[in-house]
Tab-separated table of C-alpha atoms in Angstrom:
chain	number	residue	atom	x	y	z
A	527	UNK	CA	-17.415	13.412	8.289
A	528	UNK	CA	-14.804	15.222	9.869
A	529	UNK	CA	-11.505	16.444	8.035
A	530	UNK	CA	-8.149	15.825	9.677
A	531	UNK	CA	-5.645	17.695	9.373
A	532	UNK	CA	-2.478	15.726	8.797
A	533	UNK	CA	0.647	16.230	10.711
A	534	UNK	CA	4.253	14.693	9.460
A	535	UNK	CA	7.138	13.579	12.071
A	536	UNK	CA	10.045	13.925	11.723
A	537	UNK	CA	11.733	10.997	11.938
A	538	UNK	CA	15.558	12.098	11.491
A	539	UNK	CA	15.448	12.020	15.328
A	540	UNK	CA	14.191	8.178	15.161
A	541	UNK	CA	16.846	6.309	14.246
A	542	UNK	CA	14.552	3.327	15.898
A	543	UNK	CA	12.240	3.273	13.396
A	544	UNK	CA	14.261	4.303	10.146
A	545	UNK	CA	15.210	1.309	8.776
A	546	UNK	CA	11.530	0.381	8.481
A	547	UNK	CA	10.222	2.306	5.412
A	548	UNK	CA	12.375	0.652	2.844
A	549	UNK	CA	10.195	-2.425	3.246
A	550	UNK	CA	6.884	-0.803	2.112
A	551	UNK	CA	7.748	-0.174	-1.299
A	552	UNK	CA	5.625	0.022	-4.014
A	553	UNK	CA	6.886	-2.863	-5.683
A	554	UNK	CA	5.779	-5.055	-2.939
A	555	UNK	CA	2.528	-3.766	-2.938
A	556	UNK	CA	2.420	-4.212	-6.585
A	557	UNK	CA	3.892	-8.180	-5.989
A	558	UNK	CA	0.665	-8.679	-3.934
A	559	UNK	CA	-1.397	-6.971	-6.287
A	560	UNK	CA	-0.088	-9.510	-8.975
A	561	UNK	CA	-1.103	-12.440	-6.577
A	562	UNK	CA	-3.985	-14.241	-8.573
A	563	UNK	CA	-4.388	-17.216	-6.395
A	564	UNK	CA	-6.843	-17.502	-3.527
A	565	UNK	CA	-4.635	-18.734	-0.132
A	566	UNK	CA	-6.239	-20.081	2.339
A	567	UNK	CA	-3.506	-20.817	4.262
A	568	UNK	CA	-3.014	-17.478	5.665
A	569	UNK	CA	-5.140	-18.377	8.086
A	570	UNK	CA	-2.803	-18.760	11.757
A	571	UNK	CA	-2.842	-21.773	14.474
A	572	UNK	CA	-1.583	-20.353	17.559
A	573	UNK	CA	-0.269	-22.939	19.912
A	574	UNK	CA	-2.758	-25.153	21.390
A	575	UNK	CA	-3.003	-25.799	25.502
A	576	UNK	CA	-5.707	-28.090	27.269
A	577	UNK	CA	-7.514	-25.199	28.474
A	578	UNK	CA	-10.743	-24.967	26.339
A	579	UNK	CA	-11.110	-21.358	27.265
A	580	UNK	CA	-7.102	-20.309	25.979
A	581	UNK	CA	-7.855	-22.702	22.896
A	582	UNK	CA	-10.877	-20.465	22.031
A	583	UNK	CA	-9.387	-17.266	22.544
A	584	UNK	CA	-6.137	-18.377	19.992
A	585	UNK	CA	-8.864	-19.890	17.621
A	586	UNK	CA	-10.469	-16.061	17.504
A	587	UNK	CA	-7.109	-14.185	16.929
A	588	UNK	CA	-6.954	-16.325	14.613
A	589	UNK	CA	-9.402	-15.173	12.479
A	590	UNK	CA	-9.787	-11.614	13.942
A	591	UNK	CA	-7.404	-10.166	11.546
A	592	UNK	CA	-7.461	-8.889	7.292
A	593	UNK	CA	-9.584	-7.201	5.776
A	594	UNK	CA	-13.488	-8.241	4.878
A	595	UNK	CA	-15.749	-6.054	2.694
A	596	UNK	CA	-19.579	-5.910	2.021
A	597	UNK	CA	-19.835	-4.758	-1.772
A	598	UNK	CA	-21.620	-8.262	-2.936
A	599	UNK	CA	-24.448	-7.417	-0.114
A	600	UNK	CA	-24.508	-4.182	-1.475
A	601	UNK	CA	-25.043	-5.331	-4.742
A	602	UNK	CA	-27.777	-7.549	-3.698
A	603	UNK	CA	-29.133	-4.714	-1.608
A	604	UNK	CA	-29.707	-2.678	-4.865
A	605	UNK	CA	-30.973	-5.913	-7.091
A	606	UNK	CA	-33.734	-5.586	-4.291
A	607	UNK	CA	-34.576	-1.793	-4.172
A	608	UNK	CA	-32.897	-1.328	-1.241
A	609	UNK	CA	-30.872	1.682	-0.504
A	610	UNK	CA	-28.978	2.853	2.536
A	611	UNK	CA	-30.480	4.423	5.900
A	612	UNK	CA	-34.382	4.637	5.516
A	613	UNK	CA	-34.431	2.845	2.348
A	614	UNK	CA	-33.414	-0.338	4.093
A	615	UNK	CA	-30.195	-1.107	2.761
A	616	UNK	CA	-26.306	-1.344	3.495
A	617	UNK	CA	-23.736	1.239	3.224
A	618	UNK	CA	-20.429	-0.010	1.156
A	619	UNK	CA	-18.180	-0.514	4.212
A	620	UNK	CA	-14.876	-1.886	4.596
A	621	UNK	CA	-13.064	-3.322	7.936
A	622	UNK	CA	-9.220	-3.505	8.446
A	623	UNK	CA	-7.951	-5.128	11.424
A	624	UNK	CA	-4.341	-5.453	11.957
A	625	UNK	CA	-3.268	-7.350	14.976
A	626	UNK	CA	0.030	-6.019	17.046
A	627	UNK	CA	3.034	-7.981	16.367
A	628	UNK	CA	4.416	-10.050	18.894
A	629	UNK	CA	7.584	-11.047	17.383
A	630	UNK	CA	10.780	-10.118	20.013
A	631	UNK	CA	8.584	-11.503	22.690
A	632	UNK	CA	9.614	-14.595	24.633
A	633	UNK	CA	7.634	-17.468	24.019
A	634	UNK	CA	6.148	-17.574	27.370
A	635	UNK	CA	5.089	-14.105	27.122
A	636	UNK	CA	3.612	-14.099	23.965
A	637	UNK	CA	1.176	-17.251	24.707
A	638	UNK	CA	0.095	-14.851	27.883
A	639	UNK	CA	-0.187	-11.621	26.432
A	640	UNK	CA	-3.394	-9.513	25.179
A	641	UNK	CA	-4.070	-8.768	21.778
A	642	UNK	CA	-3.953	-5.269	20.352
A	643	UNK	CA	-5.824	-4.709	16.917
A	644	UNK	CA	-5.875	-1.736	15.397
A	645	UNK	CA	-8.964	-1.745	13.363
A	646	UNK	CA	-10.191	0.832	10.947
A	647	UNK	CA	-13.601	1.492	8.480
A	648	UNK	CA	-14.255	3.164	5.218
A	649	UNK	CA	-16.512	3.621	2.547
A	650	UNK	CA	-16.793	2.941	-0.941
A	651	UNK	CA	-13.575	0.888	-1.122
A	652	UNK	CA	-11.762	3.531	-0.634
A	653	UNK	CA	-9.262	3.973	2.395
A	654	UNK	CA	-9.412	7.468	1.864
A	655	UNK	CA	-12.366	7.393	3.271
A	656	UNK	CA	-12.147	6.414	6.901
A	657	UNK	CA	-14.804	7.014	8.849
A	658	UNK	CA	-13.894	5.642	11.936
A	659	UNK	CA	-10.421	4.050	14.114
A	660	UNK	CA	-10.535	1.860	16.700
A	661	UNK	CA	-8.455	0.240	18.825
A	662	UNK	CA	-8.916	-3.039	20.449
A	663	UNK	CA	-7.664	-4.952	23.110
A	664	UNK	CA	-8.671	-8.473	23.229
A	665	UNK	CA	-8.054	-10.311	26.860
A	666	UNK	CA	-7.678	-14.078	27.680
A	667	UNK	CA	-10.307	-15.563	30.042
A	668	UNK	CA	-7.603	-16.594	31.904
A	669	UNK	CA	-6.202	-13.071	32.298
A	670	UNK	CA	-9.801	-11.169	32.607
A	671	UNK	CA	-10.347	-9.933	36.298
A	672	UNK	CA	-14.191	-8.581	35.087
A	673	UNK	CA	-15.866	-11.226	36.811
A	674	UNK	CA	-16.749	-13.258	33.576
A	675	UNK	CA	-19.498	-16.142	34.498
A	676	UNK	CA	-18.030	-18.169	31.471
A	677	UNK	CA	-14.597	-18.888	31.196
A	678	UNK	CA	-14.351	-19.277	28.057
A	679	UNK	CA	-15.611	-15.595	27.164
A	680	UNK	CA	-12.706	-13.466	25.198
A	681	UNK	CA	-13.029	-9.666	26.565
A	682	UNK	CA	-12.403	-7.005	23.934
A	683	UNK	CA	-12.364	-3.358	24.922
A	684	UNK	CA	-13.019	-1.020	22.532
A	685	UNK	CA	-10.927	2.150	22.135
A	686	UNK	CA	-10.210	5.419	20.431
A	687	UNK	CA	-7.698	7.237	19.132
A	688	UNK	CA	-5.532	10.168	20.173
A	689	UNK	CA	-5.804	12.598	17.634
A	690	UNK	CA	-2.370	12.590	17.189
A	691	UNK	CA	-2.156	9.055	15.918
A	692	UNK	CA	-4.893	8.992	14.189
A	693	UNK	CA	-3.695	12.127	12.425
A	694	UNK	CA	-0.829	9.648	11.794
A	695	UNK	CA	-2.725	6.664	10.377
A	696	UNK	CA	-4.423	8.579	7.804
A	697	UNK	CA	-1.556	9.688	6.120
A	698	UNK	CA	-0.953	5.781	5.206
A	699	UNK	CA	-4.699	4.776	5.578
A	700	UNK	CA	-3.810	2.647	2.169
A	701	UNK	CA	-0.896	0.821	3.971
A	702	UNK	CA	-2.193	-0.864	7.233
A	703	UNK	CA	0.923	-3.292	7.318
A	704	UNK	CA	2.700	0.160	8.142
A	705	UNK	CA	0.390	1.467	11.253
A	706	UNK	CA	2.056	-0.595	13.821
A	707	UNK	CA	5.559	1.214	12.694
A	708	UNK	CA	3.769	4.204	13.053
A	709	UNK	CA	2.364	3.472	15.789
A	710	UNK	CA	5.598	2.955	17.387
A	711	UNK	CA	7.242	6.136	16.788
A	712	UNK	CA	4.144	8.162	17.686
A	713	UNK	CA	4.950	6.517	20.986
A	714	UNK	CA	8.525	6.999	20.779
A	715	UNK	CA	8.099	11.119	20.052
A	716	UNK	CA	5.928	11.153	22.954
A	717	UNK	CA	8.811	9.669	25.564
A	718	UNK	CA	11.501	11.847	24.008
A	719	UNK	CA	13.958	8.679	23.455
A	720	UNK	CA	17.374	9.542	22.167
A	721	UNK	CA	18.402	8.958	19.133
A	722	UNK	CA	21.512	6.652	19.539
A	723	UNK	CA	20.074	3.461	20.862
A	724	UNK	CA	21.701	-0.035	21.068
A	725	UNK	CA	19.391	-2.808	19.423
A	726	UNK	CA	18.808	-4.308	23.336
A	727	UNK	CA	17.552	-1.107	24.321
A	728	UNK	CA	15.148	-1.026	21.167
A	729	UNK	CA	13.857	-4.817	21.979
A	730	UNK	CA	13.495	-3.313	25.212
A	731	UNK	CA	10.980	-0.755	24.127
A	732	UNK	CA	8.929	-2.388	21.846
A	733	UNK	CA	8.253	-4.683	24.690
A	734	UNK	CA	7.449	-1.714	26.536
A	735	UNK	CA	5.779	-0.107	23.894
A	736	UNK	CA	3.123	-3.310	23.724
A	737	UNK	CA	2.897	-3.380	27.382
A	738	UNK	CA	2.708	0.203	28.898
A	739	UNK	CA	3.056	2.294	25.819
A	740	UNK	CA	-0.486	1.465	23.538
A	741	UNK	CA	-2.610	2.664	26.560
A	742	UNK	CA	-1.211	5.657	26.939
A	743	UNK	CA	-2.083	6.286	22.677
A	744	UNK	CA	-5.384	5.888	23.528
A	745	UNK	CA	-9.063	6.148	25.179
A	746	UNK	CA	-11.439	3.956	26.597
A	747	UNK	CA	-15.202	3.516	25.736
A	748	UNK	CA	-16.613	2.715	28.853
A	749	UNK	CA	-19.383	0.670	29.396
A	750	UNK	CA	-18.617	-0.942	25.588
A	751	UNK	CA	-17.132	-3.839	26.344
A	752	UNK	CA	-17.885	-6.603	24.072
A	753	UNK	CA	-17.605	-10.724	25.008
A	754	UNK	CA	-16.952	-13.346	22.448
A	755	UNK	CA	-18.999	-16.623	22.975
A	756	UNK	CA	-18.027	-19.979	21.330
A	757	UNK	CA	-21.795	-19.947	21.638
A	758	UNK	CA	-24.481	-18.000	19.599
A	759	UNK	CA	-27.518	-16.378	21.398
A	760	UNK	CA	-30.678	-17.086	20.028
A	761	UNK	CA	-32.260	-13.933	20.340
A	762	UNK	CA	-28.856	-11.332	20.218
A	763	UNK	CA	-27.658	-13.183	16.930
A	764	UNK	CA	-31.793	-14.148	15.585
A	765	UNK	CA	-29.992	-13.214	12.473
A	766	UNK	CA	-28.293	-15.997	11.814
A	767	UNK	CA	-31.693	-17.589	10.646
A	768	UNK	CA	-33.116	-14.715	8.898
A	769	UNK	CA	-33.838	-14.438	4.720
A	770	UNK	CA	-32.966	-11.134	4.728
A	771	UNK	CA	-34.972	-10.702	1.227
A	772	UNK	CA	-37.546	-13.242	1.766
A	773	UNK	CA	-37.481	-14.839	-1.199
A	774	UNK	CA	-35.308	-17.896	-2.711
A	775	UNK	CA	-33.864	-16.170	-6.039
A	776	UNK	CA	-30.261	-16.382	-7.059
A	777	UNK	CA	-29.658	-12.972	-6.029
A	778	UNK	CA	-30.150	-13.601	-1.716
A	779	UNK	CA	-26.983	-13.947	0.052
A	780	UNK	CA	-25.626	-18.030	-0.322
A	781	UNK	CA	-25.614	-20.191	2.528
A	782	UNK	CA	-22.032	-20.972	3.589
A	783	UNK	CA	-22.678	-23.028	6.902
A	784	UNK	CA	-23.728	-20.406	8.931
A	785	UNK	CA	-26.725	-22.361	10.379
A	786	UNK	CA	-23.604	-25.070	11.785
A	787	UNK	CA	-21.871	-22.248	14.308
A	788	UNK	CA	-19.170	-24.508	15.643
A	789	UNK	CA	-16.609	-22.585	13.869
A	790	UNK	CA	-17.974	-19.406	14.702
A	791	UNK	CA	-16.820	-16.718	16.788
A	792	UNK	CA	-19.955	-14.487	18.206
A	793	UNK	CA	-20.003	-11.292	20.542
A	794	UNK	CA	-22.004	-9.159	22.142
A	795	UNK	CA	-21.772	-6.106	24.356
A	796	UNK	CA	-21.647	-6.718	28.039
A	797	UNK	CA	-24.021	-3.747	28.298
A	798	UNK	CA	-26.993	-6.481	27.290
A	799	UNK	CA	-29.644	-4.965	25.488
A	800	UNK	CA	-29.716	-1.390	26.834
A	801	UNK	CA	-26.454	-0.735	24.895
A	802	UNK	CA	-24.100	2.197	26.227
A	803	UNK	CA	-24.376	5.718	25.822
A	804	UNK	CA	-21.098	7.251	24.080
A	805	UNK	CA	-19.751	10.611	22.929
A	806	UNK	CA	-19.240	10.792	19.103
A	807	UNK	CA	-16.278	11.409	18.011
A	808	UNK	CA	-15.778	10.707	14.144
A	809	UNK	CA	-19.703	10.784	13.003
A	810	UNK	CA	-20.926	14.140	15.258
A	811	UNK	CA	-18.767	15.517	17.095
A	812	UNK	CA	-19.989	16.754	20.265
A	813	UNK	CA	-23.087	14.522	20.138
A	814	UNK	CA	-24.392	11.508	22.353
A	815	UNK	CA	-25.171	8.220	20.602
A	816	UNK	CA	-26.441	5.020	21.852
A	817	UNK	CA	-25.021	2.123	20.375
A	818	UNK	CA	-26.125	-1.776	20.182
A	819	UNK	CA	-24.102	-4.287	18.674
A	820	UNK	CA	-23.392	-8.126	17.542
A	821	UNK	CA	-21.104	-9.516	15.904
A	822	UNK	CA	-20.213	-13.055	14.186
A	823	UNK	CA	-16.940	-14.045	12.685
A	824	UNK	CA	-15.962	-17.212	10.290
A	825	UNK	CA	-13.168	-17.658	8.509
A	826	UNK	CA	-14.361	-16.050	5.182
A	827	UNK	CA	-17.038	-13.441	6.703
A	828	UNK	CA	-17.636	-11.098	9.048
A	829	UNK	CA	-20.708	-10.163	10.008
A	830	UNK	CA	-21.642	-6.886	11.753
A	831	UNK	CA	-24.980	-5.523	13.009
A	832	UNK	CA	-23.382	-2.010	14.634
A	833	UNK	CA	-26.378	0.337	15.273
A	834	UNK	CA	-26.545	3.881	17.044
A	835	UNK	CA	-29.336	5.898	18.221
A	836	UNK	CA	-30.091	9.289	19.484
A	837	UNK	CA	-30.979	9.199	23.099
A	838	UNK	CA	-31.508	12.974	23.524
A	839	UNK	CA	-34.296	13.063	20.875
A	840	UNK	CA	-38.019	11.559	20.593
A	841	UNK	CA	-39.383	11.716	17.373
A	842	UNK	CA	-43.255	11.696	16.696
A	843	UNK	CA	-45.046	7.852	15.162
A	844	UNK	CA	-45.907	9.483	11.929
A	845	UNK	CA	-43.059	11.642	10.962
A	846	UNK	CA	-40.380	8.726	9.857
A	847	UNK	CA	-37.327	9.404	11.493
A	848	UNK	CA	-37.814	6.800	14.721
A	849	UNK	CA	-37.559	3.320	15.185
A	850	UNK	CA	-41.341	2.259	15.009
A	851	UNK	CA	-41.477	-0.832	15.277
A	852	UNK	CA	-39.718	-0.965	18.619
A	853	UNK	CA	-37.741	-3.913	18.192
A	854	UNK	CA	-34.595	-3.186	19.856
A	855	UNK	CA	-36.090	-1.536	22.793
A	856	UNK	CA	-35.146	1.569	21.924
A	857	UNK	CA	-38.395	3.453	21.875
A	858	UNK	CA	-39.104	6.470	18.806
A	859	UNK	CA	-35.056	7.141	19.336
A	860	UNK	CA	-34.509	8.388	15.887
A	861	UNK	CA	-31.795	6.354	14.188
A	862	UNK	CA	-28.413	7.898	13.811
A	863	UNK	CA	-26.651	4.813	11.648
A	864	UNK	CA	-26.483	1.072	10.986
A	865	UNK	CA	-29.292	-1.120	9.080
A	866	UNK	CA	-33.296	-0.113	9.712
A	867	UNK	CA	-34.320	-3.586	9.359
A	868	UNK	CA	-32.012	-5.239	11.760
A	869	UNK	CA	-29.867	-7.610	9.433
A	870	UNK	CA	-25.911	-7.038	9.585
A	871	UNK	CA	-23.228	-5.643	7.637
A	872	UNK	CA	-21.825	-8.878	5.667
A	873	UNK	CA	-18.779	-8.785	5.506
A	874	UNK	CA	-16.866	-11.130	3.068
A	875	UNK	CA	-12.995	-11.579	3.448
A	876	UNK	CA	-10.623	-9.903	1.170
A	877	UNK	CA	-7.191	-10.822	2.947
A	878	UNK	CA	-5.388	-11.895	5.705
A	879	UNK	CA	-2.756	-9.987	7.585
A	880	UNK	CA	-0.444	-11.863	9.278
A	881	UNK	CA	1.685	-11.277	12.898
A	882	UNK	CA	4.423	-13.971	11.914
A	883	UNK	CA	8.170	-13.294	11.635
A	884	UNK	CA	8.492	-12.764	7.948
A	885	UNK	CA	11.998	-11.231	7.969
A	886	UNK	CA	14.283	-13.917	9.821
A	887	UNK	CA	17.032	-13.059	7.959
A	888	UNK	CA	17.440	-8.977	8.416
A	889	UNK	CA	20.616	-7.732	9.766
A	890	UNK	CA	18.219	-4.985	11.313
A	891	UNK	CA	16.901	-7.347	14.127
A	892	UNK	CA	14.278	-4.687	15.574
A	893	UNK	CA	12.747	-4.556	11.922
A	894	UNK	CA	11.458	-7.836	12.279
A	895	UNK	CA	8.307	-6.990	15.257
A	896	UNK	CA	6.698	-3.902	12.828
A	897	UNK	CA	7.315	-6.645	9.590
A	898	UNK	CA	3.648	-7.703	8.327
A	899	UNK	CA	2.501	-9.706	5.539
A	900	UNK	CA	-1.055	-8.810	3.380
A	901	UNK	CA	-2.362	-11.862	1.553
A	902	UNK	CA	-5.071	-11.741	-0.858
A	903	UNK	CA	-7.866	-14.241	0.390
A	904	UNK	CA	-10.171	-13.109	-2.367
A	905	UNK	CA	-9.308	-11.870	-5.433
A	906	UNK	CA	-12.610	-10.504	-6.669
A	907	UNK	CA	-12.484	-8.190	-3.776
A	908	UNK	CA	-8.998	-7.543	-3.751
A	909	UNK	CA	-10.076	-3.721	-5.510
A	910	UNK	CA	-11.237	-2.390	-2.363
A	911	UNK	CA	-8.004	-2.632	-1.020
A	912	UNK	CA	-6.860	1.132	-2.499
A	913	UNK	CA	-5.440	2.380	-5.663
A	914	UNK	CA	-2.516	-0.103	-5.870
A	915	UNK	CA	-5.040	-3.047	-5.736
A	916	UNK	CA	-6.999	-1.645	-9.343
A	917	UNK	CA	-7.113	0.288	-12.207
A	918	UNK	CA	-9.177	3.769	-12.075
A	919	UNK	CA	-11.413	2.413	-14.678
A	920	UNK	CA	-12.036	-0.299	-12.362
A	921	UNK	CA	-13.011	0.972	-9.702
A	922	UNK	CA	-15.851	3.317	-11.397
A	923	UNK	CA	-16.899	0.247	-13.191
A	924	UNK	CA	-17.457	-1.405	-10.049
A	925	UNK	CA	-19.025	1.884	-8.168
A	926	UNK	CA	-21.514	2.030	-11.142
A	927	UNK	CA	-22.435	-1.503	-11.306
A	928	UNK	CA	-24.025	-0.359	-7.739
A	929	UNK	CA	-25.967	2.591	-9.276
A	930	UNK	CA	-27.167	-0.189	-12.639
A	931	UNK	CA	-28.772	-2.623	-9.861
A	932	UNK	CA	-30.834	-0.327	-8.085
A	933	UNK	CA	-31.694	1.200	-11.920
A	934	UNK	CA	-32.389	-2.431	-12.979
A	935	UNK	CA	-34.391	-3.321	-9.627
C-alpha cells in the first residue's frame, strides 16, 4: 500500500471555508456515537416525476450513500475455513460514499443535476487504512449523451484522485461529513480566490465549484464506465442465487429478499465481459490491471464482486497463481485482488449520510451546502466507523473474534 505524505493548507487565506470547522467537533461525533437506536428513516425520497427512467435514477441516490461494511461475511468466511486471496475468502473491507451537497442550488437545478460521490475503502475497520478513493459521477438517463439503449440506465463514471486532494482526505479519512469542505477549498487554493468575498459571490462558487470545479480535481478511468439496471442480469449478477457455502447451517449468510430484486439497484461495466485495462494507482503503482465488476445495492446491503487481473502475465496450470477454472474469461491471468471463487463483497449498512439542509438556521448562509448529517443505521457495526465510534478494547475484541473462527473452523 502506498504511504502519502500529508500536506496541510493553510486556510487563513480562506475566509470561505472558515466558518466550517466549528461544526465537526468532537462532541458531535461523540452525540452520534451515543445514538443507540437503529433509524431507518435516513433513508431520502427525492422528488418524484412521471418519467420512469428520472424516478429510478432518484430511487438509486437514494440509497447510494453511508457507509456498509462486510465484517459478518468475514466472520462467516472464517467459521468456514476460508481465508482471504487463495484461501477463498473476503478481505474486511469498508465503503464510504458521501454524496455532494446540493443545498444553494435552485430547485430546478438540483432535480437536473449529476451526482458527485466521493467514495472511499479501507480495511480492518479502520479509516486509517484507505486503500483506495474514488470519485463518482452518477448521470441521469435523461442527461446521458453515451448512446444508452435503455433509458432507464443511470451512468456512473468512475474517477481518481489528484494527489493533492487525496493527500487532503486522508488527513480526515475518520470524518467523511468533512471531505466535501475540503474538497472545496482544495478547489478554492487552486483558483487563487481572494480572501474578502461577499456571501453572493461564495453561493456563486460553490455552484461553480459543483459544476466546473470537481472535474478539474480529478481523472477519468476510461473505458470503466459502469450502468445501473432496475433489472438484474442473469448471468453478470448469477450470484444472486448462489449458497456461497453450500450448506444450510446457521452460520451462511440470511436471506433478506434478495431473490425479489424489485428494490434493487444492479450495475455492470459497459465494457461487458472483457472488462477494461487500467493503470494502478493505489494497489501497484506503475502496473496494468484488468478489472471486472458487478454490483447490487438494497437498502441495507451492498454487494460488490470488484475483481482485477494481470494482463501482462500468464501463469503455468499447475503452479497456483492463475485463474483455472476459466470462468470469467480471463484465461491463466494470475489474480491480482477480489474473491477466487466469484461470490461478492457483502456489504451490510452501517449508516446513512445525508445531503439535506441540516443547518436552516445559521447566520453563516454558505455553511449550510458543506453541512452533512451521519446516522447510525446499524449499531452493531457502528465500530468500524473509527476510533470515536469504540473503545480500543473493542475493537481488538472484535479483530480477534476473526482470528477465534478460523481457529474454531
Amino acid at each position: 500500500m502506498v504511504a502519502f505524505a500529508c500536506i496541510v493548507l493553510l486556510f487563513s487565506s480562506l475566509q470561505a471555508v472558515s466558518s466550517f470547522t466549528s461544526h465537526y467537533s468532537r462532541s458531535r461525533r461523540v452525540a452520534i456515537q451515543q445514538q443507540k437506536r437503529i433509524n431507518i428513516e435516513c433513508f431520502q425520497t427525492s422528488d418524484a416525476t412521471s418519467d420512469d427512467s428520472d424516478n429510478y435514477f432518484h430511487h438509486l441516490l437514494s440509497q447510494f450513500h453511508g457507509d456498509f461494511d462486510n465484517y459478518h461475511q468475514v466472520i462467516r468466511d472464517r467459521n468456514h475455513a476460508l481465508t482471504p486471496a487463495d484461501g477463498g475468502g473476503h478481505e474486511h473491507i469498508h465503503c464510504t460514499l458521501v454524496p455532494c451537497p446540493h443545498t444553494a442550488v435552485t430547485q430546478e437545478q438540483r432535480q437536473n443535476n449529476d451526482q458527485w460521490i466521493l467514495a472511499a475503502f479501507y480495511f480492518n475497520g479502520n479509516p486509517r487504512q484507505i486503500f483506495r478513493f474514488r470519485m463518482y459521477k452518477l448521470i441521469s438517463p435523461q442527461d446521458d449523451d453515451s448512446n444508452n439503449i435503455d433509458g432507464e440506465k443511470v451512468r456512473m463514471k468512475l474517477h481518481t484522485l489528484s494527489s493533492e486532494l487525496e493527500q487532503q482526505l486522508r488527513q480526515y479519512s475518520d470524518q467523511p461529513c468533512t471531505w466535501w469542505r475540503e474538497t472545496y477549498a482544495v478547489w478554492l487554493n487552486s483558483i487563487n480566490e481572494g480572501e474578502n468575498e461577499s456571501d453572493d459571490n461564495r453561493s456563486n462558487e460553490w455552484i461553480a465549484f459543483q459544476s466546473e470545479g470537481i472535474q478539474h480535481l480529478v481523472s477519468p478511468l476510461v473505458g470503466c464506465d459502469v450502468l445501473w439496471d432496475p433489472q438484474w442480469d442473469p448471468k453478470k449478477h448469477a450470484y444472486l442465487n448462489v449458497d456461497e457455502y453450500g450448506d444450510d447451517t446457521s452460520s451462511s449468510p440470511p436471506t433478506i429478499g434478495k431473490n425479489n430484486n424489485d428494490d434493487g439497484c444492479h450495475a455492470t461495466m459497459e465494457a461487458g465481459a472483457k472488462g477494461a485495462i487500467v493503470d494502478s494507482i493505489s494497489l501497484i503503482p506503475g502496473k496494468r490491471i484488468l478489472i471486472k465488476d458487478e454490483l447490487s445495492l438494497w437498502e441495507d446491503e451492498f454487494w460488490i464482486n470488484d475483481r482485477g487481473y494481470d494482463p501482462d502475465a500468464v501463469v503455468d496450470d499447475n503452479d497456483g497463481g492463475g485463474n483455472d477454472e476459466n470462468e470469467d474469461g480471463v484465461g491463466n491471468m494470475p489474480f491480482v485482488y477480489g474473491n477466487r471463487r466469484g461470490v461478492p463483497y457483502k456489504l451490510e449498512r452501517v449508516s446513512c449520510i445525508s445531503t439535506e439542509n441540516t443547518n436552516e438556521g445559521s447566520d453563516d448562509m454558505f455553511s449550510v451546502p458543506i453541512l452533512l448529517e451521519r446516522t447510525i443505521h446499524n449499531q452493531e457495526l457502528a465500530w468500524t466507523l473509527g476510533e470515536d465510534f469504540r473503545e480500543q478494547i473493542e475493537y481488538e475484541e472484535k479483530l480477534s473474534a476473526v482470528e477465534e473462527a478460523l481457529l474454531q473452523s
